[in-house]
mmCIF file of N, CA and C in Angstrom:
data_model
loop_
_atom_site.group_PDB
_atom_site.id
_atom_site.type_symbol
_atom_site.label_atom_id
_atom_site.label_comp_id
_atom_site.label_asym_id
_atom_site.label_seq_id
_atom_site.Cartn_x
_atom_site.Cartn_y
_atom_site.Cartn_z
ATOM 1 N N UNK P 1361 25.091 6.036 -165.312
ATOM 2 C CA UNK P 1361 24.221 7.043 -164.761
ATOM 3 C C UNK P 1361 25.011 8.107 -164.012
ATOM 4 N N UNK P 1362 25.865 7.711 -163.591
ATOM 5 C CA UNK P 1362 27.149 8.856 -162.588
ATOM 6 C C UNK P 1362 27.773 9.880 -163.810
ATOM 7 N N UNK P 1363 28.099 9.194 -164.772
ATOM 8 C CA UNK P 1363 28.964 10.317 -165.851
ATOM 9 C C UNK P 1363 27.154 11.266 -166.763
ATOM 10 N N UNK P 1364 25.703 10.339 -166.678
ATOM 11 C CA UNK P 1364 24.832 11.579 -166.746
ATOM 12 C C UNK P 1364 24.674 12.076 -165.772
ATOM 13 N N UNK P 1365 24.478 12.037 -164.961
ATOM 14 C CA UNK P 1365 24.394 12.770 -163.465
ATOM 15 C C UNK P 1365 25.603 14.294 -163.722
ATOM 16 N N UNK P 1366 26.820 13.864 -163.771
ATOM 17 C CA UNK P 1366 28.442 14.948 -163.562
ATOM 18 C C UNK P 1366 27.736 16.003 -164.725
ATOM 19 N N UNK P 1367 27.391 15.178 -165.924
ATOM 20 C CA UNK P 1367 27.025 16.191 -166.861
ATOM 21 C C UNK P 1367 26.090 17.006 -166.982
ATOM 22 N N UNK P 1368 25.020 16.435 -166.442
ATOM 23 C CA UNK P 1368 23.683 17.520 -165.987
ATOM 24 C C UNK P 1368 24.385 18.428 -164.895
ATOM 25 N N UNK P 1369 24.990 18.432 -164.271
ATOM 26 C CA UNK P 1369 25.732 19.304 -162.975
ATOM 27 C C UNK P 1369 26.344 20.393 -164.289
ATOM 28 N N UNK P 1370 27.199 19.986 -165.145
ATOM 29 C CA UNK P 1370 28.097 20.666 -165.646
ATOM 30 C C UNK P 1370 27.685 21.494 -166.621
ATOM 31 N N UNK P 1371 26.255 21.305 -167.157
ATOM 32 C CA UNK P 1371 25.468 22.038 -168.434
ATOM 33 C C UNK P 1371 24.946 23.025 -167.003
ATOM 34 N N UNK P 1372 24.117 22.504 -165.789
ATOM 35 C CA UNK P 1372 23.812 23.179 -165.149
ATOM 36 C C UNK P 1372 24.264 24.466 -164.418
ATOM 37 N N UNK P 1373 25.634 24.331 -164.427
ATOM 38 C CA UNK P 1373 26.786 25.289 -164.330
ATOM 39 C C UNK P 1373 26.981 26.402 -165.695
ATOM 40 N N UNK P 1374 27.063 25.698 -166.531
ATOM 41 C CA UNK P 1374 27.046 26.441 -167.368
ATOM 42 C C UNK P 1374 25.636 27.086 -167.453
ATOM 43 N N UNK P 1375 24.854 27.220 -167.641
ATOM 44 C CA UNK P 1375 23.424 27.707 -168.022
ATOM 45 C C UNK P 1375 23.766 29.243 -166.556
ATOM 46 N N UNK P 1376 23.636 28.576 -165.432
ATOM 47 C CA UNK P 1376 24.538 29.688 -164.290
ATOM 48 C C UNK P 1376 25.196 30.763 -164.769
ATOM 49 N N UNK P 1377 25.987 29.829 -165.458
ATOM 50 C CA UNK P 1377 27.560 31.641 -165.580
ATOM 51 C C UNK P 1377 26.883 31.840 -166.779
ATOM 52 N N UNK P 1378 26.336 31.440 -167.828
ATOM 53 C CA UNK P 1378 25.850 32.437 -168.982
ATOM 54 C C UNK P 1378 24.626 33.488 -168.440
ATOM 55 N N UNK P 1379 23.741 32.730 -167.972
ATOM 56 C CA UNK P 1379 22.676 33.848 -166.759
ATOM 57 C C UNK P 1379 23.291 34.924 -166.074
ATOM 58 N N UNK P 1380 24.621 34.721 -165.409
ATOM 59 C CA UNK P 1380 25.081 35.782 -164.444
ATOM 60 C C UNK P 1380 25.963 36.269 -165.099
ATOM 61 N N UNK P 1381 26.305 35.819 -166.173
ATOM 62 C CA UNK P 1381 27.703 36.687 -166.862
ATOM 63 C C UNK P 1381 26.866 37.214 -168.419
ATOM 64 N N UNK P 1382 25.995 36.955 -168.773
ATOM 65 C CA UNK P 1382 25.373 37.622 -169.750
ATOM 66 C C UNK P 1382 25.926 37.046 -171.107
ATOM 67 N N UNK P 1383 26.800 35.886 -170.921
ATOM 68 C CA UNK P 1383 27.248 35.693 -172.246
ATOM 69 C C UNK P 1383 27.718 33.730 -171.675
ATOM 70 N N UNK P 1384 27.500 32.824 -172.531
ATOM 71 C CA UNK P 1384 27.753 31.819 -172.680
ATOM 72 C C UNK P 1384 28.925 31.437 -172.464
ATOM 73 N N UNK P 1385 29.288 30.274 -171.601
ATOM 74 C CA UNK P 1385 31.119 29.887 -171.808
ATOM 75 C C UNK P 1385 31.688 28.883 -172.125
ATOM 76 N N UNK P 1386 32.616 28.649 -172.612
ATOM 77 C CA UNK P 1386 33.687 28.107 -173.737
ATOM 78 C C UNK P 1386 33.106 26.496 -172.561
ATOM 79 N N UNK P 1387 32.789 25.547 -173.691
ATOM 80 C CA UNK P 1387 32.888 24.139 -173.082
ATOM 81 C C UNK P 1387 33.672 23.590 -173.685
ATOM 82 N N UNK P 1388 34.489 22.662 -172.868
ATOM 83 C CA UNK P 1388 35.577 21.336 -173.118
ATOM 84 C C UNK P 1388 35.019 20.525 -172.495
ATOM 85 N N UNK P 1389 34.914 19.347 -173.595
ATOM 86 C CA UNK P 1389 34.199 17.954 -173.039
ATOM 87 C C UNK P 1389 35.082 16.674 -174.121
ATOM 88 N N UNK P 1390 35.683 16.418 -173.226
ATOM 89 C CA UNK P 1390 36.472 15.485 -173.153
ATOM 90 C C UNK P 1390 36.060 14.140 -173.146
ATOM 91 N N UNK P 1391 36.267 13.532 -174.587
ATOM 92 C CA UNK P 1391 35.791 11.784 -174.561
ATOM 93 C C UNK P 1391 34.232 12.100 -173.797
ATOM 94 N N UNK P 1392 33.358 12.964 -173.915
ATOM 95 C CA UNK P 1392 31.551 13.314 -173.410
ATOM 96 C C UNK P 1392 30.992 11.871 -174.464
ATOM 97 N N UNK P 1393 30.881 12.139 -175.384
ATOM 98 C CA UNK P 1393 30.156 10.606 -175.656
ATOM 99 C C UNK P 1393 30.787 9.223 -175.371
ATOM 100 N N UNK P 1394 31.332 8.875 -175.184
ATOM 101 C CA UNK P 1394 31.717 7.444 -174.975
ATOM 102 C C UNK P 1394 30.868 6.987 -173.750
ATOM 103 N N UNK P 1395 30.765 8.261 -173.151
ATOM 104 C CA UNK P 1395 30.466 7.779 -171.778
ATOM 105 C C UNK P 1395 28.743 7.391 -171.864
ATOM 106 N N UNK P 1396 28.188 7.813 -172.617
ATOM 107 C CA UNK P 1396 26.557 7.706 -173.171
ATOM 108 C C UNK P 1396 26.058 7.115 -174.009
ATOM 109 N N UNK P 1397 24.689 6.362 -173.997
ATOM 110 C CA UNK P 1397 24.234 5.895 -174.975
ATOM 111 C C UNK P 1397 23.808 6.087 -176.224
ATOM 112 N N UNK P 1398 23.296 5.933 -177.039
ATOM 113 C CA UNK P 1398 22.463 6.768 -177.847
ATOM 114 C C UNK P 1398 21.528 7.625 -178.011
ATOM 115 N N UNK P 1399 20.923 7.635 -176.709
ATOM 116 C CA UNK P 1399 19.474 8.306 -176.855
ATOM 117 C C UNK P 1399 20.042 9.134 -175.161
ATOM 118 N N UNK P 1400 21.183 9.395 -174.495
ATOM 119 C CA UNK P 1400 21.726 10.255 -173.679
ATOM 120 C C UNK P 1400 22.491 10.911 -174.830
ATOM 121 N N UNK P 1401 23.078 10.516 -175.374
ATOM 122 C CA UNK P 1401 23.798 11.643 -176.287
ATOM 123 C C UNK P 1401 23.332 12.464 -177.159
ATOM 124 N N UNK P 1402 21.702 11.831 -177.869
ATOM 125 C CA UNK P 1402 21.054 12.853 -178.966
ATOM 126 C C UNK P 1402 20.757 13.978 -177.635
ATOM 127 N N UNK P 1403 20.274 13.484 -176.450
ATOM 128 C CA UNK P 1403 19.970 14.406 -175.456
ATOM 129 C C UNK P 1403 20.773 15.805 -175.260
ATOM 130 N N UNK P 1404 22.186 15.103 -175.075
ATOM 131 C CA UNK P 1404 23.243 16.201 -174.808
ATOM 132 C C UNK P 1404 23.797 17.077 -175.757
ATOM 133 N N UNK P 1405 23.497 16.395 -177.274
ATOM 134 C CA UNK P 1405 23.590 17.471 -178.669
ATOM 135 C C UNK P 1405 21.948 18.344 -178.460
ATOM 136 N N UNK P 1406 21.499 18.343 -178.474
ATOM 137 C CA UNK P 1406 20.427 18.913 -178.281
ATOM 138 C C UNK P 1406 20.440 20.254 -177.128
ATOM 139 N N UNK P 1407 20.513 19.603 -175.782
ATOM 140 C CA UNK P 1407 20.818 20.573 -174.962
ATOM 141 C C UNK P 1407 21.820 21.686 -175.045
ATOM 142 N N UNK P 1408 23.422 20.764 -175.630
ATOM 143 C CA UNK P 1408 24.529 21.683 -175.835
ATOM 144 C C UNK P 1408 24.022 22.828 -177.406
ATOM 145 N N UNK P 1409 23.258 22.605 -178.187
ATOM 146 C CA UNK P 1409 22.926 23.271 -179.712
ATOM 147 C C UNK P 1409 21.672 24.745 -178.787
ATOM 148 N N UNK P 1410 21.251 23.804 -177.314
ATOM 149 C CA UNK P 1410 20.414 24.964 -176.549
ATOM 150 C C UNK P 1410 21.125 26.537 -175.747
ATOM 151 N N UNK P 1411 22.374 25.812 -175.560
ATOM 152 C CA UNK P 1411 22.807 26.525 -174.751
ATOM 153 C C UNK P 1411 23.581 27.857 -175.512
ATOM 154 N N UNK P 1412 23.631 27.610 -176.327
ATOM 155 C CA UNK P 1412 24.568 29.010 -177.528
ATOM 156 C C UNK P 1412 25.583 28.807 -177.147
ATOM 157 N N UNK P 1413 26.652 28.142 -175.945
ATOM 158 C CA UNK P 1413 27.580 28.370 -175.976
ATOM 159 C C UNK P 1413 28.706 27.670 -176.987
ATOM 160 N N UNK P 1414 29.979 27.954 -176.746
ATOM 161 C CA UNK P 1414 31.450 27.341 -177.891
ATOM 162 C C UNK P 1414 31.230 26.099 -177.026
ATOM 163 N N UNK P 1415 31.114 24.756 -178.118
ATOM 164 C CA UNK P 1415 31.351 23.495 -176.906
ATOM 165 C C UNK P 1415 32.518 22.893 -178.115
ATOM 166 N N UNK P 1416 33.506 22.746 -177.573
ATOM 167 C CA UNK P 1416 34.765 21.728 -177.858
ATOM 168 C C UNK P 1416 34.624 20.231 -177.468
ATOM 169 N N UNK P 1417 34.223 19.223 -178.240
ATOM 170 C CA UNK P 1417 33.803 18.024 -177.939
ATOM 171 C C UNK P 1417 35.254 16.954 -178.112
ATOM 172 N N UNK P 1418 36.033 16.301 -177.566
ATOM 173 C CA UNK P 1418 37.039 15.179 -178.046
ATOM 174 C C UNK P 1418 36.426 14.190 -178.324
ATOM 175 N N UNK P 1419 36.925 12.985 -179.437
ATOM 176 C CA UNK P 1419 36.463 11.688 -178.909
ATOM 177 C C UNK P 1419 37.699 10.771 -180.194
ATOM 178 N N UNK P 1420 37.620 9.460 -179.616
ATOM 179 C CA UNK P 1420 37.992 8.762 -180.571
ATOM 180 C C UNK P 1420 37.806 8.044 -181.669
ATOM 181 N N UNK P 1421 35.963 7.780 -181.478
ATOM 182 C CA UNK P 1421 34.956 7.275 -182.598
ATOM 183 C C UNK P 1421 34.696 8.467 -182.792
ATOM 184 N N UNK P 1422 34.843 8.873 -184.410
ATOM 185 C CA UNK P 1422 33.932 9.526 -185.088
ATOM 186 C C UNK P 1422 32.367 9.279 -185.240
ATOM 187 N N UNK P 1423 32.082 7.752 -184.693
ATOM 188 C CA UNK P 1423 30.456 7.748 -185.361
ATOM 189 C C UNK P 1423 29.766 8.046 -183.865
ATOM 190 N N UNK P 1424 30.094 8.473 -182.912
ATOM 191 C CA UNK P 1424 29.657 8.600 -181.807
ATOM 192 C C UNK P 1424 29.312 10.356 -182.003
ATOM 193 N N UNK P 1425 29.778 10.590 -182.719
ATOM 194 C CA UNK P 1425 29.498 12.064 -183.256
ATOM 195 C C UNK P 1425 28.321 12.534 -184.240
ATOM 196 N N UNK P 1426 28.029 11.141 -185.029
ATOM 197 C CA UNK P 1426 27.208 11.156 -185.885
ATOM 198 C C UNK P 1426 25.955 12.228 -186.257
ATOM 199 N N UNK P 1427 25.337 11.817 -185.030
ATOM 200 C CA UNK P 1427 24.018 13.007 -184.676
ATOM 201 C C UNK P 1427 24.295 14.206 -184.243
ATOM 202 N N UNK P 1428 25.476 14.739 -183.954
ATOM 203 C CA UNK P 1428 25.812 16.170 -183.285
ATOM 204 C C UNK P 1428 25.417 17.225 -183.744
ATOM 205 N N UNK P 1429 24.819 16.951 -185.168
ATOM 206 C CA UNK P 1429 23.642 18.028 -186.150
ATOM 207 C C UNK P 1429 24.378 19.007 -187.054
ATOM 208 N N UNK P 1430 23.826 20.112 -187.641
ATOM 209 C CA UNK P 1430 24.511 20.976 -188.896
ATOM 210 C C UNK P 1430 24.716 22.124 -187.702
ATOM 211 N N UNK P 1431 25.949 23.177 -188.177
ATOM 212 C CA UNK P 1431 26.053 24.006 -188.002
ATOM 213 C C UNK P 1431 27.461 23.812 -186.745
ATOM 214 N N UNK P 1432 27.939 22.507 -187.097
ATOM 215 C CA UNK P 1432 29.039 21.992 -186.408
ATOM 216 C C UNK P 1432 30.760 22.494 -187.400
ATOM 217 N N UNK P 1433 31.289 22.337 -186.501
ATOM 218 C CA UNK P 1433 32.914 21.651 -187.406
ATOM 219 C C UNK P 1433 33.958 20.555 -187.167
ATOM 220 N N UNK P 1434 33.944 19.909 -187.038
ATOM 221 C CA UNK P 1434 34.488 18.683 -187.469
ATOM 222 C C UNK P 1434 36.350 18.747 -187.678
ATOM 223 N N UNK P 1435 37.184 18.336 -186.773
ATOM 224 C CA UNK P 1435 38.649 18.475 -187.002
ATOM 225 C C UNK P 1435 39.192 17.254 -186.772
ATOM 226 N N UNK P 1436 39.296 15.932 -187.933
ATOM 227 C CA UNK P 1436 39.784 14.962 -188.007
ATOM 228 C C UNK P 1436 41.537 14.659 -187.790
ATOM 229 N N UNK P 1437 41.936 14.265 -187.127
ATOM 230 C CA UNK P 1437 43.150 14.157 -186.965
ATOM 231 C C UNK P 1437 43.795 12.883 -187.007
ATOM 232 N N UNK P 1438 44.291 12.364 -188.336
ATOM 233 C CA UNK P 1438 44.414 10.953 -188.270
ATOM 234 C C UNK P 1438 45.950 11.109 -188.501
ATOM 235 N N UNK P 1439 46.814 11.674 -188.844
ATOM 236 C CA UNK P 1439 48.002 11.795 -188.808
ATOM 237 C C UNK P 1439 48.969 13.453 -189.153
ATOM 238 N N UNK P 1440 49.766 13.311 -188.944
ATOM 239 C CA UNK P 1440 50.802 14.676 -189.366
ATOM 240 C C UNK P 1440 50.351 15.273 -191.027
ATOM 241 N N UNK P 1441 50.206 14.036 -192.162
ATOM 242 C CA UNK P 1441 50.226 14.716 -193.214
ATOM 243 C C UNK P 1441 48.462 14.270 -193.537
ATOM 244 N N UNK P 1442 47.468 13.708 -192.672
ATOM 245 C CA UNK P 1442 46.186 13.268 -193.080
ATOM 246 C C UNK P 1442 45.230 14.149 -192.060
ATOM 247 N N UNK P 1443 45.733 15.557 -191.708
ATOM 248 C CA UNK P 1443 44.825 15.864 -190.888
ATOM 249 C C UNK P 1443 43.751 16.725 -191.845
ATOM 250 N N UNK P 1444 42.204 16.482 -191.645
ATOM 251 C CA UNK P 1444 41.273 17.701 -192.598
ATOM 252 C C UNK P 1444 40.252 18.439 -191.236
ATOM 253 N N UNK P 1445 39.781 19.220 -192.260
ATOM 254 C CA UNK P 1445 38.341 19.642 -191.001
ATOM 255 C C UNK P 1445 37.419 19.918 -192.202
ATOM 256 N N UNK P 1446 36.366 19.670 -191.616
ATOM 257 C CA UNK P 1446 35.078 19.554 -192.380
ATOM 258 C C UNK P 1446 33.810 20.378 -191.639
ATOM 259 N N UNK P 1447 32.989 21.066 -192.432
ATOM 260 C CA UNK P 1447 32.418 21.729 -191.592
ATOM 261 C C UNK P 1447 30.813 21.091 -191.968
#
């Protein structure tokens, strides 16, 4: 509940500077799903697909990504000569 809590603060921030700056800003979210369940994370794809802004998501499970919806891109990095991106 503490890492949803930081993150409602941090969308809440953001929603702020896109209001006062007139334009949306660049998110980095670092390992953001691991920290959530299933039904906090459809939450936070949802909200983040609300906000218009660039969100840069990390993680180490790909299936924790699963639901993150269309209109994504996808940059798999499994080695030096196996890296793809998928959109």
């Amino acid at each position: 509940e503490q890492k949803a809590l930081l993150i409602a603060i941090t969308l809440a921030h953001a929603a702020l500077v896109a209001a006062r700056m007139g334009q949306a800003p660049v998110l980095l979210l670092d390992e953001i799903a691991a920290h959530l369940d299933a039904s906090r994370r459809a939450a936070l794809f949802s909200r983040l697909a609300m906000i218009g802004a660039q969100v840069w998501m990390t993680g180490t499970d790909d299936g924790l990504f699963a639901d993150v919806g269309a209109g994504t891109t996808r940059v798999h990095l499994a080695g030096p000569a196996d890296a793809a991106i998928t959109a």
